[in-house]
PDB file of C-alpha atoms in Angstrom:
ATOM      1  CA  MET A 217    -131.330  44.390  19.773  1.00 76.00           C
ATOM      2  CA  ILE A 218    -129.498  47.072  19.242  1.00 85.00           C
ATOM      3  CA  ASP A 219    -128.695  45.409  16.275  1.00 89.00           C
ATOM      4  CA  SER A 220    -132.156  43.910  15.076  1.00 96.00           C
ATOM      5  CA  LEU A 221    -133.144  45.776  11.705  1.00 95.00           C
ATOM      6  CA  TYR A 222    -135.755  48.196  11.362  1.00 96.00           C
ATOM      7  CA  THR A 223    -138.127  49.821   8.908  1.00 94.00           C
ATOM      8  CA  ILE A 224    -139.068  53.208   8.281  1.00 92.00           C
ATOM      9  CA  ASP A 225    -142.865  53.550   7.215  1.00 89.00           C
ATOM     10  CA  ARG A 226    -143.534  56.853   6.277  1.00 88.00           C
ATOM     11  CA  GLY A 227    -146.484  56.539   3.977  1.00 86.00           C
ATOM     12  CA  ALA A 228    -146.853  58.583   1.076  1.00 86.00           C
ATOM     13  CA  TYR A 229    -144.928  61.799   3.018  1.00 89.00           C
ATOM     14  CA  PRO A 230    -141.741  62.866   2.499  1.00 94.00           C
ATOM     15  CA  LEU A 231    -138.638  61.517   4.732  1.00 95.00           C
ATOM     16  CA  PRO A 232    -138.124  65.500   6.810  1.00 96.00           C
ATOM     17  CA  ALA A 233    -141.334  65.488   7.645  1.00 97.00           C
ATOM     18  CA  HIS A 234    -141.991  61.736   8.835  1.00 97.00           C
ATOM     19  CA  ILE A 235    -138.503  62.072  11.154  1.00 97.00           C
ATOM     20  CA  ALA A 236    -139.800  65.687  12.613  1.00 98.00           C
ATOM     21  CA  ARG A 237    -143.248  63.736  13.123  1.00 98.00           C
ATOM     22  CA  CYS A 238    -141.700  60.996  15.186  1.00 98.00           C
ATOM     23  CA  ALA A 239    -139.325  64.004  17.238  1.00 98.00           C
ATOM     24  CA  GLN A 240    -142.549  65.649  17.515  1.00 98.00           C
ATOM     25  CA  LEU A 241    -144.500  63.115  19.090  1.00 98.00           C
ATOM     26  CA  ALA A 242    -141.639  62.085  21.108  1.00 99.00           C
ATOM     27  CA  MET A 243    -141.504  65.129  22.834  1.00 99.00           C
ATOM     28  CA  CYS A 244    -145.619  65.355  23.668  1.00 98.00           C
ATOM     29  CA  LEU A 245    -145.397  61.642  24.609  1.00 98.00           C
ATOM     30  CA  GLU A 246    -142.756  62.436  27.295  1.00 98.00           C
ATOM     31  CA  VAL A 247    -144.229  65.590  28.983  1.00 98.00           C
ATOM     32  CA  SER A 248    -147.985  63.410  28.616  1.00 98.00           C
ATOM     33  CA  SER A 249    -146.634  60.495  30.501  1.00 98.00           C
ATOM     34  CA  SER A 250    -147.699  60.335  34.210  1.00 98.00           C
ATOM     35  CA  PRO A 251    -147.062  59.719  37.410  1.00 97.00           C
ATOM     36  CA  LYS A 252    -143.768  60.891  36.276  1.00 97.00           C
ATOM     37  CA  PRO A 253    -141.461  61.787  39.496  1.00 98.00           C
ATOM     38  CA  GLY A 254    -140.935  65.097  39.513  1.00 98.00           C
ATOM     39  CA  ASN A 255    -141.618  66.311  36.404  1.00 98.00           C
ATOM     40  CA  ILE A 256    -144.044  68.048  34.783  1.00 98.00           C
ATOM     41  CA  ASP A 257    -146.825  66.132  32.883  1.00 98.00           C
ATOM     42  CA  ARG A 258    -150.487  66.345  32.090  1.00 97.00           C
ATOM     43  CA  PHE A 259    -151.180  66.646  35.804  1.00 97.00           C
ATOM     44  CA  SER A 260    -148.649  68.144  37.053  1.00 97.00           C
ATOM     45  CA  ASP A 261    -147.403  72.416  36.914  1.00 97.00           C
ATOM     46  CA  TYR A 262    -144.845  74.080  38.201  1.00 95.00           C
ATOM     47  CA  GLU A 263    -145.430  77.834  39.190  1.00 93.00           C
ATOM     48  CA  ASP A 264    -144.015  79.463  36.166  1.00 94.00           C
ATOM     49  CA  THR A 265    -143.498  76.503  33.934  1.00 96.00           C
ATOM     50  CA  ARG A 266    -146.711  74.371  32.617  1.00 97.00           C
ATOM     51  CA  TYR A 267    -147.596  71.122  30.433  1.00 98.00           C
ATOM     52  CA  GLU A 268    -148.902  73.655  27.803  1.00 98.00           C
ATOM     53  CA  HIS A 269    -145.444  75.208  27.449  1.00 98.00           C
ATOM     54  CA  PHE A 270    -144.195  72.075  26.564  1.00 98.00           C
ATOM     55  CA  LEU A 271    -146.538  71.166  24.178  1.00 98.00           C
ATOM     56  CA  ALA A 272    -146.001  74.831  22.229  1.00 98.00           C
ATOM     57  CA  SER A 273    -142.492  74.012  22.421  1.00 98.00           C
ATOM     58  CA  ALA A 274    -142.580  70.647  20.646  1.00 98.00           C
ATOM     59  CA  SER A 275    -145.184  72.187  18.214  1.00 98.00           C
ATOM     60  CA  ALA A 276    -142.710  75.279  17.311  1.00 98.00           C
ATOM     61  CA  VAL A 277    -139.562  73.070  16.661  1.00 98.00           C
ATOM     62  CA  TYR A 278    -140.985  71.289  13.933  1.00 98.00           C
ATOM     63  CA  PRO A 279    -139.819  73.074  10.778  1.00 98.00           C
ATOM     64  CA  VAL A 280    -136.011  72.895  12.271  1.00 98.00           C
ATOM     65  CA  ILE A 281    -135.914  69.068  12.910  1.00 98.00           C
ATOM     66  CA  GLN A 282    -137.319  68.932   9.323  1.00 98.00           C
ATOM     67  CA  GLU A 283    -134.513  71.153   8.232  1.00 98.00           C
ATOM     68  CA  ALA A 284    -132.265  69.141  10.046  1.00 98.00           C
ATOM     69  CA  VAL A 285    -133.269  65.863   8.273  1.00 98.00           C
ATOM     70  CA  SER A 286    -131.236  67.392   4.903  1.00 96.00           C
ATOM     71  CA  CYS A 287    -128.336  68.971   6.633  1.00 96.00           C
ATOM     72  CA  GLU A 288    -124.803  67.265   7.395  1.00 93.00           C
ATOM     73  CA  SER A 289    -123.606  69.906   9.432  1.00 96.00           C
ATOM     74  CA  GLY A 290    -124.656  73.080  11.345  1.00 98.00           C
ATOM     75  CA  VAL A 291    -125.504  71.334  14.965  1.00 98.00           C
ATOM     76  CA  GLY A 292    -125.215  74.221  16.837  1.00 98.00           C
ATOM     77  CA  ARG A 293    -126.957  76.782  14.152  1.00 98.00           C
ATOM     78  CA  LEU A 294    -129.932  74.219  14.425  1.00 98.00           C
ATOM     79  CA  LEU A 295    -129.803  74.196  18.012  1.00 98.00           C
ATOM     80  CA  LYS A 296    -130.367  77.813  18.401  1.00 96.00           C
ATOM     81  CA  SER A 297    -133.002  77.896  15.843  1.00 97.00           C
ATOM     82  CA  ALA A 298    -134.518  75.289  17.976  1.00 98.00           C
ATOM     83  CA  VAL A 299    -134.360  77.298  21.029  1.00 97.00           C
ATOM     84  CA  THR A 300    -135.264  80.477  19.384  1.00 96.00           C
ATOM     85  CA  GLU A 301    -138.724  78.951  18.048  1.00 97.00           C
ATOM     86  CA  SER A 302    -139.315  77.343  21.354  1.00 97.00           C
ATOM     87  CA  MET A 303    -139.136  80.597  22.856  1.00 96.00           C
ATOM     88  CA  ARG A 304    -141.216  82.386  20.347  1.00 96.00           C
ATOM     89  CA  TRP A 305    -144.229  80.002  21.179  1.00 97.00           C
ATOM     90  CA  GLN A 306    -144.564  80.157  24.634  1.00 97.00           C
ATOM     91  CA  LYS A 307    -143.395  81.959  27.877  1.00 95.00           C
ATOM     92  CA  GLY A 308    -142.350  78.897  30.358  1.00 95.00           C
ATOM     93  CA  GLY A 309    -139.085  79.790  30.103  1.00 92.00           C
ATOM     94  CA  ASN A 310    -136.447  76.345  28.851  1.00 92.00           C
ATOM     95  CA  THR A 311    -138.594  73.533  28.587  1.00 96.00           C
ATOM     96  CA  HIS A 312    -136.433  71.399  25.897  1.00 97.00           C
ATOM     97  CA  PHE A 313    -133.167  72.412  25.469  1.00 96.00           C
ATOM     98  CA  GLY A 314    -131.283  69.140  26.339  1.00 96.00           C
ATOM     99  CA  ALA A 315    -133.576  67.323  24.706  1.00 98.00           C
ATOM    100  CA  PHE A 316    -132.640  69.322  21.324  1.00 98.00           C
ATOM    101  CA  LEU A 317    -129.194  68.580  21.989  1.00 98.00           C
ATOM    102  CA  LEU A 318    -130.346  65.271  21.501  1.00 98.00           C
ATOM    103  CA  LEU A 319    -132.678  65.012  18.868  1.00 98.00           C
ATOM    104  CA  ILE A 320    -131.060  67.591  16.192  1.00 98.00           C
ATOM    105  CA  PRO A 321    -127.968  65.046  15.999  1.00 98.00           C
ATOM    106  CA  PHE A 322    -130.461  61.655  15.656  1.00 98.00           C
ATOM    107  CA  ALA A 323    -132.889  64.182  13.051  1.00 98.00           C
ATOM    108  CA  MET A 324    -129.452  64.585  10.900  1.00 98.00           C
ATOM    109  CA  ALA A 325    -128.294  60.906  11.431  1.00 98.00           C
ATOM    110  CA  ALA A 326    -131.821  59.746  10.461  1.00 97.00           C
ATOM    111  CA  GLY A 327    -131.820  61.789   7.278  1.00 96.00           C
ATOM    112  CA  GLU A 328    -128.326  60.269   6.221  1.00 95.00           C
ATOM    113  CA  LEU A 329    -128.990  56.833   6.652  1.00 95.00           C
ATOM    114  CA  PHE A 330    -132.291  56.816   5.186  1.00 93.00           C
ATOM    115  CA  GLU A 331    -131.447  58.290   2.123  1.00 85.00           C
ATOM    116  CA  GLU A 332    -130.111  55.674   0.378  1.00 80.00           C
ATOM    117  CA  ASP A 333    -131.751  52.812   2.230  1.00 87.00           C
ATOM    118  CA  GLU A 334    -134.891  53.473   4.762  1.00 89.00           C
ATOM    119  CA  THR A 335    -133.968  50.317   7.139  1.00 94.00           C
ATOM    120  CA  PHE A 336    -131.489  50.504  10.366  1.00 96.00           C
ATOM    121  CA  THR A 337    -130.520  49.454  13.229  1.00 97.00           C
ATOM    122  CA  ILE A 338    -130.165  51.214  16.549  1.00 98.00           C
ATOM    123  CA  LEU A 339    -126.335  50.536  16.749  1.00 98.00           C
ATOM    124  CA  GLN A 340    -126.251  52.594  13.189  1.00 97.00           C
ATOM    125  CA  LEU A 341    -128.357  55.419  14.072  1.00 98.00           C
ATOM    126  CA  THR A 342    -126.267  55.917  17.269  1.00 98.00           C
ATOM    127  CA  GLU A 343    -123.017  55.165  15.357  1.00 98.00           C
ATOM    128  CA  SER A 344    -124.077  58.262  12.856  1.00 98.00           C
ATOM    129  CA  ALA A 345    -125.236  60.520  15.370  1.00 98.00           C
ATOM    130  CA  TYR A 346    -122.191  60.286  17.373  1.00 98.00           C
ATOM    131  CA  ARG A 347    -120.264  60.833  13.869  1.00 98.00           C
ATOM    132  CA  ILE A 348    -121.958  64.086  13.743  1.00 98.00           C
ATOM    133  CA  ALA A 349    -121.198  64.911  17.131  1.00 98.00           C
ATOM    134  CA  LYS A 350    -117.619  64.448  16.518  1.00 98.00           C
ATOM    135  CA  ASN A 351    -117.635  66.294  13.375  1.00 98.00           C
ATOM    136  CA  THR A 352    -119.105  69.858  14.933  1.00 98.00           C
ATOM    137  CA  THR A 353    -116.899  72.745  14.715  1.00 98.00           C
ATOM    138  CA  THR A 354    -116.436  76.177  16.919  1.00 97.00           C
ATOM    139  CA  ALA A 355    -118.823  77.987  14.814  1.00 97.00           C
ATOM    140  CA  ASP A 356    -121.386  75.030  16.514  1.00 97.00           C
ATOM    141  CA  SER A 357    -120.053  75.892  19.861  1.00 96.00           C
ATOM    142  CA  VAL A 358    -120.381  79.594  19.354  1.00 94.00           C
ATOM    143  CA  ASP A 359    -123.882  79.246  18.132  1.00 95.00           C
ATOM    144  CA  PHE A 360    -124.459  77.198  21.469  1.00 94.00           C
ATOM    145  CA  TYR A 361    -123.182  79.787  23.749  1.00 91.00           C
ATOM    146  CA  SER A 362    -125.509  82.074  22.106  1.00 89.00           C
ATOM    147  CA  CYS A 363    -128.259  80.077  23.168  1.00 89.00           C
ATOM    148  CA  PHE A 364    -127.537  80.834  27.082  1.00 81.00           C
ATOM    149  CA  ASP A 365    -128.497  84.638  26.624  1.00 70.00           C
ATOM    150  CA  ASP A 366    -131.565  83.817  23.794  1.00 65.00           C
ATOM    151  CA  ALA A 367    -133.266  81.964  25.795  1.00 62.00           C
ATOM    152  CA  GLY A 368    -131.633  82.215  29.509  1.00 61.00           C
ATOM    153  CA  VAL A 369    -130.709  78.200  29.139  1.00 61.00           C
ATOM    154  CA  LYS A 370    -129.597  77.216  32.409  1.00 55.00           C
ATOM    155  CA  VAL A 371    -127.021  74.098  31.953  1.00 50.00           C
ATOM    156  CA  ASN A 372    -123.680  73.563  33.632  1.00 54.00           C
ATOM    157  CA  SER A 373    -121.080  76.006  32.569  1.00 52.00           C
ATOM    158  CA  VAL A 374    -117.799  74.370  31.629  1.00 52.00           C
ATOM    159  CA  ASP A 375    -114.707  75.613  33.556  1.00 55.00           C
ATOM    160  CA  GLU A 376    -112.412  76.653  31.095  1.00 61.00           C
ATOM    161  CA  PHE A 377    -114.978  78.675  28.990  1.00 62.00           C
ATOM    162  CA  ASP A 378    -117.211  80.861  31.646  1.00 60.00           C
ATOM    163  CA  LEU A 379    -120.841  81.540  30.002  1.00 57.00           C
ATOM    164  CA  GLN A 380    -120.660  84.735  32.139  1.00 53.00           C
ATOM    165  CA  SER A 381    -117.313  86.150  30.566  1.00 58.00           C
ATOM    166  CA  SER A 382    -117.396  87.967  27.705  1.00 61.00           C
ATOM    167  CA  SER A 383    -114.198  86.655  26.324  1.00 79.00           C
ATOM    168  CA  ALA A 384    -115.579  83.382  25.603  1.00 84.00           C
ATOM    169  CA  ILE A 385    -116.363  83.215  22.044  1.00 88.00           C
ATOM    170  CA  ASP A 386    -112.868  84.518  21.498  1.00 89.00           C
ATOM    171  CA  GLU A 387    -111.269  81.647  23.953  1.00 91.00           C
ATOM    172  CA  LEU A 388    -113.517  79.151  21.706  1.00 93.00           C
ATOM    173  CA  HIS A 389    -112.061  80.869  18.511  1.00 92.00           C
ATOM    174  CA  GLU A 390    -108.628  81.217  19.948  1.00 93.00           C
ATOM    175  CA  LYS A 391    -108.546  77.126  21.275  1.00 94.00           C
ATOM    176  CA  ASP A 392    -110.478  75.575  18.175  1.00 94.00           C
ATOM    177  CA  MET A 393    -112.992  74.447  20.604  1.00 95.00           C
ATOM    178  CA  SER A 394    -115.502  72.664  18.653  1.00 97.00           C
ATOM    179  CA  LEU A 395    -118.601  71.547  20.109  1.00 97.00           C
ATOM    180  CA  TYR A 396    -118.094  68.110  20.701  1.00 98.00           C
ATOM    181  CA  LYS A 397    -114.572  69.071  22.400  1.00 97.00           C
ATOM    182  CA  LEU A 398    -116.815  71.354  24.723  1.00 95.00           C
ATOM    183  CA  MET A 399    -118.978  68.526  25.376  1.00 97.00           C
ATOM    184  CA  ASP A 400    -116.274  66.344  26.352  1.00 97.00           C
ATOM    185  CA  ILE A 401    -114.924  68.985  29.071  1.00 95.00           C
ATOM    186  CA  ALA A 402    -118.680  68.657  30.721  1.00 94.00           C
ATOM    187  CA  ARG A 403    -118.690  65.075  30.654  1.00 95.00           C
ATOM    188  CA  GLY A 404    -118.196  64.125  34.176  1.00 95.00           C
ATOM    189  CA  TYR A 405    -120.982  66.486  35.396  1.00 94.00           C
ATOM    190  CA  ASP A 406    -123.821  66.502  32.223  1.00 96.00           C
ATOM    191  CA  ILE A 407    -125.176  63.714  31.504  1.00 98.00           C
ATOM    192  CA  ILE A 408    -126.166  64.917  27.650  1.00 98.00           C
ATOM    193  CA  ALA A 409    -122.682  66.180  27.109  1.00 97.00           C
ATOM    194  CA  ASN A 410    -121.807  62.460  28.455  1.00 98.00           C
ATOM    195  CA  GLU A 411    -123.966  60.829  25.738  1.00 98.00           C
ATOM    196  CA  TRP A 412    -122.624  63.088  23.265  1.00 98.00           C
ATOM    197  CA  VAL A 413    -119.237  62.010  23.904  1.00 98.00           C
ATOM    198  CA  THR A 414    -120.330  58.523  24.843  1.00 98.00           C
ATOM    199  CA  GLY A 415    -121.897  57.295  21.635  1.00 98.00           C
ATOM    200  CA  PHE A 416    -125.511  57.951  22.888  1.00 98.00           C
ATOM    201  CA  LYS A 417    -125.523  54.929  24.787  1.00 98.00           C
ATOM    202  CA  ARG A 418    -128.167  55.681  27.217  1.00 98.00           C
ATOM    203  CA  CYS A 419    -130.675  56.982  24.568  1.00 98.00           C
ATOM    204  CA  ALA A 420    -130.439  53.486  23.002  1.00 98.00           C
ATOM    205  CA  ARG A 421    -130.904  51.607  26.181  1.00 98.00           C
ATOM    206  CA  CYS A 422    -134.027  54.047  26.652  1.00 98.00           C
ATOM    207  CA  ALA A 423    -135.175  52.821  22.955  1.00 98.00           C
ATOM    208  CA  GLU A 424    -134.621  49.256  23.516  1.00 97.00           C
ATOM    209  CA  LEU A 425    -137.125  49.304  27.272  1.00 97.00           C
ATOM    210  CA  ILE A 426    -139.483  51.183  25.113  1.00 97.00           C
ATOM    211  CA  ILE A 427    -139.797  48.906  22.270  1.00 97.00           C
ATOM    212  CA  ASP A 428    -139.234  46.047  24.357  1.00 95.00           C
ATOM    213  CA  GLY A 429    -142.518  47.135  26.703  1.00 95.00           C
ATOM    214  CA  MET A 430    -144.671  47.803  23.855  1.00 96.00           C
ATOM    215  CA  ASN A 431    -143.698  44.567  21.950  1.00 94.00           C
ATOM    216  CA  GLY A 432    -144.317  42.548  25.567  1.00 89.00           C
ATOM    217  CA  LEU A 433    -141.371  41.710  26.211  1.00 86.00           C
ATOM    218  CA  GLU A 434    -139.653  43.670  29.052  1.00 76.00           C
ATOM    219  CA  SER A 435    -140.527  42.016  32.281  1.00 74.00           C
ATOM    220  CA  PRO A 436    -143.030  44.158  34.072  1.00 79.00           C
ATOM    221  CA  LYS A 437    -146.447  43.813  33.300  1.00 84.00           C
ATOM    222  CA  LEU A 438    -147.020  46.955  31.669  1.00 90.00           C
ATOM    223  CA  GLN A 439    -149.822  45.956  29.104  1.00 88.00           C
ATOM    224  CA  ALA A 440    -148.352  47.664  26.164  1.00 91.00           C
ATOM    225  CA  ASP A 441    -149.726  50.877  27.201  1.00 95.00           C
ATOM    226  CA  ILE A 442    -147.175  53.517  26.030  1.00 97.00           C
ATOM    227  CA  ASN A 443    -148.209  55.551  29.130  1.00 97.00           C
ATOM    228  CA  ASN A 444    -146.842  53.064  31.206  1.00 96.00           C
ATOM    229  CA  VAL A 445    -143.938  52.258  29.150  1.00 97.00           C
ATOM    230  CA  THR A 446    -142.780  55.395  29.164  1.00 98.00           C
ATOM    231  CA  VAL A 447    -143.150  55.488  33.004  1.00 98.00           C
ATOM    232  CA  TYR A 448    -141.126  52.375  33.031  1.00 96.00           C
ATOM    233  CA  ALA A 449    -138.751  53.465  31.327  1.00 97.00           C
ATOM    234  CA  PHE A 450    -137.990  57.036  32.933  1.00 98.00           C
ATOM    235  CA  LEU A 451    -137.704  55.317  36.351  1.00 98.00           C
ATOM    236  CA  LYS A 452    -135.258  52.553  34.829  1.00 98.00           C
ATOM    237  CA  ILE A 453    -133.022  55.447  33.201  1.00 98.00           C
ATOM    238  CA  LEU A 454    -133.705  57.440  36.493  1.00 98.00           C
ATOM    239  CA  SER A 455    -132.372  54.484  38.616  1.00 98.00           C
ATOM    240  CA  GLU A 456    -129.473  53.688  36.682  1.00 98.00           C
ATOM    241  CA  ASN A 457    -127.966  56.979  36.283  1.00 98.00           C
ATOM    242  CA  GLU A 458    -127.348  60.251  38.034  1.00 98.00           C
ATOM    243  CA  ASP A 459    -129.391  62.934  36.606  1.00 98.00           C
ATOM    244  CA  THR A 460    -127.238  65.877  36.517  1.00 97.00           C
ATOM    245  CA  PHE A 461    -130.387  68.339  35.789  1.00 96.00           C
ATOM    246  CA  ILE A 462    -130.654  67.740  39.893  1.00 97.00           C
ATOM    247  CA  SER A 463    -127.352  67.521  40.312  1.00 96.00           C
ATOM    248  CA  THR A 464    -126.520  71.271  39.182  1.00 94.00           C
ATOM    249  CA  LYS A 465    -129.683  72.572  40.717  1.00 94.00           C
ATOM    250  CA  TYR A 466    -129.158  71.302  44.041  1.00 96.00           C
ATOM    251  CA  ASP A 467    -126.299  68.442  44.649  1.00 97.00           C
ATOM    252  CA  THR A 468    -125.027  65.220  44.071  1.00 97.00           C
ATOM    253  CA  ASP A 469    -126.458  63.813  46.935  1.00 98.00           C
ATOM    254  CA  THR A 470    -130.066  64.734  46.292  1.00 98.00           C
ATOM    255  CA  ALA A 471    -129.569  63.739  42.618  1.00 98.00           C
ATOM    256  CA  LEU A 472    -128.204  59.847  44.332  1.00 98.00           C
ATOM    257  CA  TYR A 473    -131.371  59.855  46.196  1.00 98.00           C
ATOM    258  CA  VAL A 474    -133.562  60.269  43.806  1.00 98.00           C
ATOM    259  CA  SER A 475    -131.758  57.465  41.627  1.00 98.00           C
ATOM    260  CA  GLY A 476    -131.833  55.345  44.659  1.00 98.00           C
ATOM    261  CA  ARG A 477    -135.677  56.010  45.353  1.00 98.00           C
ATOM    262  CA  ALA A 478    -136.520  54.946  41.794  1.00 98.00           C
ATOM    263  CA  LYS A 479    -134.656  51.733  42.164  1.00 98.00           C
ATOM    264  CA  GLU A 480    -136.338  50.977  45.236  1.00 97.00           C
ATOM    265  CA  ILE A 481    -139.656  51.795  43.492  1.00 96.00           C
ATOM    266  CA  LEU A 482    -138.549  49.151  40.808  1.00 95.00           C
ATOM    267  CA  GLU A 483    -137.477  46.259  42.970  1.00 95.00           C
ATOM    268  CA  GLU A 484    -140.711  46.401  44.999  1.00 93.00           C
ATOM    269  CA  MET A 485    -142.487  45.655  41.513  1.00 90.00           C
ATOM    270  CA  TYR A 486    -140.023  43.086  40.961  1.00 88.00           C
ATOM    271  CA  ASN A 487    -140.484  41.860  44.361  1.00 87.00           C
ATOM    272  CA  ILE A 488    -144.117  41.065  44.282  1.00 81.00           C
ATOM    273  CA  GLY A 489    -144.446  39.692  40.913  1.00 75.00           C
ATOM    274  CA  GLU A 490    -143.946  42.671  38.628  1.00 77.00           C
ATOM    275  CA  ASP A 491    -147.179  44.347  38.320  1.00 84.00           C
ATOM    276  CA  PHE A 492    -146.847  47.717  37.081  1.00 89.00           C
ATOM    277  CA  ASN A 493    -149.872  48.652  38.833  1.00 89.00           C
ATOM    278  CA  SER A 494    -149.108  47.213  41.674  1.00 90.00           C
ATOM    279  CA  ILE A 495    -146.268  50.021  42.337  1.00 93.00           C
ATOM    280  CA  LEU A 496    -148.318  53.140  40.882  1.00 94.00           C
ATOM    281  CA  SER A 497    -149.091  54.877  44.624  1.00 95.00           C
ATOM    282  CA  LEU A 498    -145.105  54.175  45.320  1.00 96.00           C
ATOM    283  CA  ILE A 499    -144.545  56.768  41.987  1.00 97.00           C
ATOM    284  CA  LYS A 500    -147.373  59.067  42.877  1.00 97.00           C
ATOM    285  CA  LYS A 501    -146.169  59.210  46.723  1.00 98.00           C
ATOM    286  CA  LEU A 502    -142.428  60.187  45.240  1.00 98.00           C
ATOM    287  CA  ASP A 503    -144.025  62.171  42.577  1.00 98.00           C
ATOM    288  CA  GLN A 504    -145.689  64.338  45.449  1.00 98.00           C
ATOM    289  CA  GLU A 505    -142.421  64.617  47.471  1.00 98.00           C
ATOM    290  CA  LEU A 506    -140.335  66.159  44.270  1.00 98.00           C
ATOM    291  CA  LEU A 507    -143.082  68.411  42.966  1.00 97.00           C
ATOM    292  CA  GLN A 508    -143.133  69.612  46.581  1.00 97.00           C
ATOM    293  CA  LYS A 509    -139.559  70.471  46.888  1.00 97.00           C
ATOM    294  CA  LYS A 510    -139.219  71.165  43.216  1.00 96.00           C
ATOM    295  CA  ILE A 511    -136.607  68.515  42.513  1.00 98.00           C
ATOM    296  CA  ASN A 512    -137.185  67.503  38.619  1.00 97.00           C
ATOM    297  CA  PRO A 513    -135.325  64.696  36.835  1.00 98.00           C
ATOM    298  CA  GLY A 514    -134.798  66.712  33.562  1.00 97.00           C
ATOM    299  CA  SER A 515    -131.798  65.114  32.017  1.00 98.00           C
ATOM    300  CA  THR A 516    -134.117  61.895  32.529  1.00 98.00           C
ATOM    301  CA  ALA A 517    -136.712  63.144  30.428  1.00 98.00           C
ATOM    302  CA  ASP A 518    -134.263  63.970  28.060  1.00 98.00           C
ATOM    303  CA  ILE A 519    -132.922  60.678  27.268  1.00 98.00           C
ATOM    304  CA  VAL A 520    -136.556  59.194  27.470  1.00 98.00           C
ATOM    305  CA  ILE A 521    -137.528  61.940  24.514  1.00 99.00           C
ATOM    306  CA  ALA A 522    -134.607  60.655  22.366  1.00 99.00           C
ATOM    307  CA  GLY A 523    -135.498  57.073  23.693  1.00 98.00           C
ATOM    308  CA  LEU A 524    -139.289  57.553  22.158  1.00 98.00           C
ATOM    309  CA  PHE A 525    -138.321  59.347  18.898  1.00 98.00           C
ATOM    310  CA  ILE A 526    -135.646  55.964  18.285  1.00 98.00           C
ATOM    311  CA  ALA A 527    -138.423  53.812  19.120  1.00 98.00           C
ATOM    312  CA  LEU A 528    -141.179  55.893  16.951  1.00 98.00           C
ATOM    313  CA  LEU A 529    -138.566  55.670  14.057  1.00 98.00           C
ATOM    314  CA  ALA A 530    -138.363  51.788  14.400  1.00 97.00           C
ATOM    315  CA  GLY A 531    -141.839  51.484  13.965  1.00 96.00           C
ATOM    316  CA  VAL A 532    -143.655  51.698  17.554  1.00 97.00           C
ATOM    317  CA  ARG A 533    -147.011  52.355  17.699  1.00 97.00           C
ATOM    318  CA  PHE A 534    -150.199  52.563  20.222  1.00 95.00           C
TER     319      PHE A 534
END
């Protein structure tokens, strides 16, 4: 399905507005889906960060995504703008940093692809986003680093360029360290960085899960329900990958435990007839456990946002 041809249906609106709305809706759908074990949703908040903070962030970033559609470069500058706008409109802290790292190159890729032809395949979109990532510069890395001071974003630092060091920016310039190269250093312990340097394969996989689920092609009985499909895609991606947001906050064993629990829940569904509703109680139980322990699979949520964005571009409606 990665080679299936999709046509953009933007109606009477300009292409940048259509693409920005797809990104905005993807962020809203992801945070609204429930139960999504460990993460904030419309029924679950953390003490300092609430569901409404994510909605505010999704609304705030609209003009940045719209601008990205018309850009051929400047990923770092756009990322910095996205973080700045997100923080201006809410007080819940870092809500979408990882998602912005995925959405910005995808929005730029969509603008590039659809400028001449409003048809695309998922493979074409990911290849274009990958090329944009590979063409980033040292200036993009500098803007990326500035996000940490601007918004207090907490992600994995790379060993060679300590975020706490005042000389880090000078080192980036001295070694001509593009943002792509920086992500390549972090690929082993940050799943979003890994997506950047391996061609966004998990994002494509997630998009396929969502498209198939909404078309009734994915094996579980999801009833083409956008909430069920999103939660299922979340669990599926989580079951197949160590969530590095958990690894950073806790450790690898904790991340692998969470992925293992997600896999067990899905296997239970397959064993009793692939009825999604039959495992809702198990999902809710895991959700409560992770919320109590404040274990949130944030990197998986970022990939789901990217998957939803691609699926919406491909015409998924509900």
